[in-house]
mmCIF file of C-alpha atoms in Angstrom:
data_model
loop_
_atom_site.group_PDB
_atom_site.id
_atom_site.type_symbol
_atom_site.label_atom_id
_atom_site.label_comp_id
_atom_site.label_asym_id
_atom_site.label_seq_id
_atom_site.Cartn_x
_atom_site.Cartn_y
_atom_site.Cartn_z
ATOM 1 C CA MET A 1 96.777 111.599 70.542
ATOM 2 C CA ALA A 2 93.912 109.174 70.769
ATOM 3 C CA ASP A 3 92.151 107.955 67.641
ATOM 4 C CA ASP A 4 88.544 109.061 67.138
ATOM 5 C CA CYS A 5 88.364 110.446 70.667
ATOM 6 C CA ARG A 6 88.452 107.140 72.526
ATOM 7 C CA LYS A 7 86.280 106.975 75.647
ATOM 8 C CA VAL A 8 88.019 106.506 78.992
ATOM 9 C CA LEU A 9 86.075 106.023 82.219
ATOM 10 C CA CYS A 10 87.942 107.052 85.375
ATOM 11 C CA ILE A 11 86.593 105.590 88.645
ATOM 12 C CA GLU A 12 88.279 107.535 91.454
ATOM 13 C CA ASP A 13 86.848 108.629 94.813
ATOM 14 C CA ASP A 14 89.383 111.438 95.346
ATOM 15 C CA ARG A 15 87.731 114.276 93.419
ATOM 16 C CA GLU A 16 90.945 116.281 93.031
ATOM 17 C CA VAL A 17 92.786 113.303 91.557
ATOM 18 C CA ALA A 18 89.809 112.494 89.319
ATOM 19 C CA ALA A 19 89.676 116.093 88.044
ATOM 20 C CA LEU A 20 93.423 116.068 87.327
ATOM 21 C CA ILE A 21 93.204 112.790 85.397
ATOM 22 C CA ALA A 22 90.191 114.013 83.411
ATOM 23 C CA GLU A 23 91.953 117.269 82.545
ATOM 24 C CA GLU A 24 95.242 115.619 81.530
ATOM 25 C CA LEU A 25 93.596 112.940 79.382
ATOM 26 C CA SER A 26 91.157 115.393 77.793
ATOM 27 C CA ASP A 27 94.116 117.599 76.838
ATOM 28 C CA ARG A 28 95.625 114.564 75.103
ATOM 29 C CA GLY A 29 92.544 113.892 73.018
ATOM 30 C CA PHE A 30 90.536 111.399 75.053
ATOM 31 C CA GLU A 31 86.857 111.679 75.939
ATOM 32 C CA VAL A 32 86.845 111.228 79.715
ATOM 33 C CA SER A 33 83.970 110.496 82.071
ATOM 34 C CA VAL A 34 84.335 110.218 85.842
ATOM 35 C CA ALA A 35 82.647 108.165 88.557
ATOM 36 C CA TYR A 36 83.372 108.717 92.248
ATOM 37 C CA ASP A 37 82.777 105.269 93.752
ATOM 38 C CA GLY A 38 82.810 101.656 92.621
ATOM 39 C CA ARG A 39 79.057 101.196 92.308
ATOM 40 C CA GLU A 40 78.659 104.388 90.279
ATOM 41 C CA GLY A 41 81.602 103.303 88.124
ATOM 42 C CA PHE A 42 80.198 99.828 87.522
ATOM 43 C CA THR A 43 76.892 101.350 86.407
ATOM 44 C CA ALA A 44 78.741 103.768 84.110
ATOM 45 C CA ILE A 45 80.625 100.887 82.450
ATOM 46 C CA LEU A 46 77.358 99.097 81.638
ATOM 47 C CA LYS A 47 75.694 102.299 80.443
ATOM 48 C CA ASP A 48 78.495 103.985 78.482
ATOM 49 C CA MET A 49 80.598 101.022 77.288
ATOM 50 C CA PRO A 50 83.928 102.922 77.492
ATOM 51 C CA ASP A 51 86.952 101.894 75.432
ATOM 52 C CA LEU A 52 89.076 101.633 78.600
ATOM 53 C CA VAL A 53 88.541 101.803 82.380
ATOM 54 C CA LEU A 54 90.899 103.424 84.894
ATOM 55 C CA CYS A 55 89.895 102.361 88.391
ATOM 56 C CA ASP A 56 91.133 103.163 91.881
ATOM 57 C CA ILE A 57 91.373 100.132 94.192
ATOM 58 C CA ASN A 58 90.491 101.520 97.627
ATOM 59 C CA MET A 59 87.061 103.135 97.350
ATOM 60 C CA PRO A 60 83.880 103.351 99.443
ATOM 61 C CA ILE A 61 80.785 101.239 98.647
ATOM 62 C CA MET A 62 82.591 98.992 96.153
ATOM 63 C CA SER A 63 86.361 98.521 95.792
ATOM 64 C CA GLY A 64 88.155 98.429 92.456
ATOM 65 C CA PHE A 65 88.694 94.697 92.931
ATOM 66 C CA GLU A 66 84.938 94.200 93.365
ATOM 67 C CA VAL A 67 84.190 96.265 90.247
ATOM 68 C CA LEU A 68 86.503 94.055 88.179
ATOM 69 C CA GLU A 69 85.096 90.859 89.736
ATOM 70 C CA ARG A 70 81.562 91.903 88.768
ATOM 71 C CA LEU A 71 82.662 92.831 85.268
ATOM 72 C CA THR A 72 84.379 89.483 84.830
ATOM 73 C CA ALA A 73 81.241 87.712 86.024
ATOM 74 C CA ILE A 74 79.218 89.183 83.159
ATOM 75 C CA ALA A 75 81.891 88.672 80.502
ATOM 76 C CA PRO A 76 82.343 87.968 77.613
ATOM 77 C CA ARG A 77 80.236 91.000 76.662
ATOM 78 C CA LEU A 78 82.546 93.328 78.579
ATOM 79 C CA GLY A 79 85.627 91.163 78.768
ATOM 80 C CA HIS A 80 87.347 93.016 75.930
ATOM 81 C CA ILE A 81 87.387 96.396 77.718
ATOM 82 C CA PRO A 82 90.943 97.072 78.994
ATOM 83 C CA PHE A 83 90.954 97.588 82.775
ATOM 84 C CA VAL A 84 93.791 99.497 84.454
ATOM 85 C CA PHE A 85 94.060 99.938 88.223
ATOM 86 C CA LEU A 86 95.154 103.233 89.791
ATOM 87 C CA THR A 87 96.680 102.625 93.185
ATOM 88 C CA ALA A 88 98.817 104.117 95.906
ATOM 89 C CA LEU A 89 99.557 100.546 96.993
ATOM 90 C CA THR A 90 102.766 99.277 95.457
ATOM 91 C CA ASP A 91 103.064 95.948 97.284
ATOM 92 C CA ARG A 92 103.380 92.733 95.306
ATOM 93 C CA GLU A 93 100.213 91.169 96.754
ATOM 94 C CA THR A 94 98.048 94.041 95.480
ATOM 95 C CA GLU A 95 99.486 93.790 91.970
ATOM 96 C CA LEU A 96 99.170 89.993 91.956
ATOM 97 C CA LYS A 97 95.546 90.142 93.088
ATOM 98 C CA GLY A 98 94.722 92.660 90.364
ATOM 99 C CA ARG A 99 96.350 90.544 87.674
ATOM 100 C CA LYS A 100 94.660 87.357 88.916
ATOM 101 C CA LEU A 101 91.317 89.132 88.644
ATOM 102 C CA GLY A 102 92.138 89.993 85.040
ATOM 103 C CA ALA A 103 93.403 93.586 85.240
ATOM 104 C CA ASP A 104 95.433 94.562 82.193
ATOM 105 C CA ASP A 105 97.758 96.872 84.085
ATOM 106 C CA SER A 106 98.242 99.060 87.128
ATOM 107 C CA VAL A 107 99.598 102.579 87.571
ATOM 108 C CA THR A 108 100.889 103.825 90.908
ATOM 109 C CA LYS A 109 100.122 107.229 92.378
ATOM 110 C CA PRO A 110 101.305 109.928 92.104
ATOM 111 C CA ILE A 111 100.537 109.338 88.438
ATOM 112 C CA ASP A 112 103.136 109.867 85.735
ATOM 113 C CA PHE A 113 100.843 110.903 82.882
ATOM 114 C CA ASP A 114 103.332 110.071 80.136
ATOM 115 C CA ILE A 115 103.407 106.494 81.434
ATOM 116 C CA LEU A 116 99.627 106.403 81.904
ATOM 117 C CA VAL A 117 98.994 107.590 78.321
ATOM 118 C CA THR A 118 101.554 105.082 77.030
ATOM 119 C CA ILE A 119 99.676 102.273 78.778
ATOM 120 C CA ILE A 120 96.273 103.519 77.577
ATOM 121 C CA ASN A 121 97.444 103.791 73.965
ATOM 122 C CA ALA A 122 99.114 100.382 74.080
ATOM 123 C CA ARG A 123 95.980 98.763 75.497
ATOM 124 C CA LEU A 124 93.663 100.456 73.003
ATOM 125 C CA ALA A 125 95.976 99.536 70.139
ATOM 126 C CA ALA A 126 96.068 95.925 71.322
ATOM 127 C CA VAL A 127 92.262 95.856 71.202
ATOM 128 C CA ALA A 128 91.950 97.649 67.871
ATOM 129 C CA ARG A 129 94.711 95.825 65.965
ATOM 130 C CA THR A 130 94.365 98.319 63.150
ATOM 131 C CA GLU A 131 98.040 98.750 62.327
ATOM 132 C CA MET A 132 99.880 96.439 59.982
ATOM 133 C CA TRP A 133 102.860 95.105 61.874
ATOM 134 C CA PRO A 134 106.160 94.175 60.217
ATOM 135 C CA THR A 135 106.816 90.514 60.961
ATOM 136 C CA ASN A 136 110.571 90.714 60.530
ATOM 137 C CA ILE A 137 111.231 92.441 63.857
ATOM 138 C CA LYS A 138 112.894 90.072 66.279
ATOM 139 C CA LEU A 139 113.604 91.169 69.844
ATOM 140 C CA ASN A 140 115.820 88.981 71.977
ATOM 141 C CA ASP A 141 114.719 87.804 75.423
ATOM 142 C CA ARG A 142 116.568 90.567 77.273
ATOM 143 C CA GLU A 143 115.115 93.264 75.014
ATOM 144 C CA VAL A 144 111.616 91.892 75.571
ATOM 145 C CA GLU A 145 112.215 91.786 79.316
ATOM 146 C CA THR A 146 113.553 95.345 79.601
ATOM 147 C CA LEU A 147 110.852 96.829 77.336
ATOM 148 C CA THR A 148 108.155 95.077 79.362
ATOM 149 C CA TRP A 149 109.435 96.815 82.505
ATOM 150 C CA VAL A 150 109.523 100.163 80.663
ATOM 151 C CA ALA A 151 105.872 99.620 79.731
ATOM 152 C CA ARG A 152 105.176 99.084 83.435
ATOM 153 C CA GLY A 153 106.670 102.456 84.246
ATOM 154 C CA LYS A 154 110.096 101.442 85.562
ATOM 155 C CA THR A 155 113.265 103.486 85.052
ATOM 156 C CA SER A 156 116.532 101.979 83.843
ATOM 157 C CA ALA A 157 117.893 102.059 87.403
ATOM 158 C CA GLU A 158 114.805 100.261 88.735
ATOM 159 C CA ILE A 159 114.938 97.664 85.949
ATOM 160 C CA ALA A 160 118.636 97.097 86.659
ATOM 161 C CA LYS A 161 117.812 96.401 90.306
ATOM 162 C CA ILE A 162 114.954 94.035 89.407
ATOM 163 C CA LEU A 163 117.034 92.048 86.900
ATOM 164 C CA GLY A 164 120.312 92.183 88.812
ATOM 165 C CA LEU A 165 122.137 93.962 85.982
ATOM 166 C CA THR A 166 123.907 97.308 85.637
ATOM 167 C CA LYS A 167 122.001 100.359 84.449
ATOM 168 C CA ARG A 168 124.437 100.588 81.542
ATOM 169 C CA THR A 169 123.488 97.065 80.415
ATOM 170 C CA ILE A 170 119.785 97.908 80.652
ATOM 171 C CA ASP A 171 120.299 101.072 78.565
ATOM 172 C CA PHE A 172 122.232 99.025 76.003
ATOM 173 C CA HIS A 173 119.344 96.552 75.555
ATOM 174 C CA LEU A 174 116.742 99.328 75.458
ATOM 175 C CA ASP A 175 118.715 101.261 72.833
ATOM 176 C CA ASN A 176 118.954 98.111 70.694
ATOM 177 C CA ALA A 177 115.217 97.482 71.020
ATOM 178 C CA ARG A 178 114.450 101.129 70.225
ATOM 179 C CA SER A 179 116.631 100.947 67.117
ATOM 180 C CA LYS A 180 114.993 97.710 65.889
ATOM 181 C CA LEU A 181 111.531 99.190 66.374
ATOM 182 C CA GLY A 182 112.385 102.498 64.711
ATOM 183 C CA ALA A 183 111.272 104.394 67.800
ATOM 184 C CA ALA A 184 112.502 107.824 68.896
ATOM 185 C CA THR A 185 112.173 107.078 72.616
ATOM 186 C CA ARG A 186 112.016 104.016 74.829
ATOM 187 C CA THR A 187 108.401 104.909 75.682
ATOM 188 C CA GLU A 188 107.498 104.861 72.004
ATOM 189 C CA ALA A 189 109.388 101.572 71.645
ATOM 190 C CA ALA A 190 107.330 100.073 74.479
ATOM 191 C CA ILE A 191 104.079 101.210 72.803
ATOM 192 C CA LYS A 192 105.147 99.750 69.455
ATOM 193 C CA ALA A 193 106.239 96.473 71.048
ATOM 194 C CA ALA A 194 102.954 96.168 72.965
ATOM 195 C CA THR A 195 100.927 97.056 69.862
ATOM 196 C CA GLY A 196 102.723 94.411 67.841
ATOM 197 C CA ARG A 197 102.334 91.817 70.595
ATOM 198 C CA LEU A 198 106.106 91.600 70.933
ATOM 199 C CA ILE A 199 105.672 92.171 74.658
ATOM 200 C CA GLU A 200 102.796 91.735 77.118
ATOM 201 C CA PRO A 201 102.985 94.752 79.479
#
């Protein structure tokens, strides 16, 4: 559940997808506003100052990349607002371009809402820094690596493929990380690790 009804702006030109996102996030305690093209979304950011922006990449009038470029140009006033791309494009070039422009994360469609909410909460927590974090937690390099991929929405099998390890090995590292962080699930472990700056999703 979001704290104090955090404001999320969703910029998405597909009205059905936008309605689904708004409904899902509202059900989970967020205050959601929607814009249906890049220009409208950019205006809404300036007007409403949301706590986080979800933005489609391929849109009429102004693309998601252009929205982020314009935002970056008028930083630092808006530079602290987490910016997460929604995209059906899963190629490496698209993700690299988004990250080079300063996007905090990207979520591929069809959207897994558990992953999306995990990312939103982690990003908002990283901005807020309200929780005291125990300094004695030490994750090893492999635990950091596997948790980072969990935070990006990858399954154990996918992480195993990326890292060239067995799924069993991945699960072993994730279970260790989960235990160290006192988390019930690997998703919760990823949120805690991101909140405590133990990983950078």
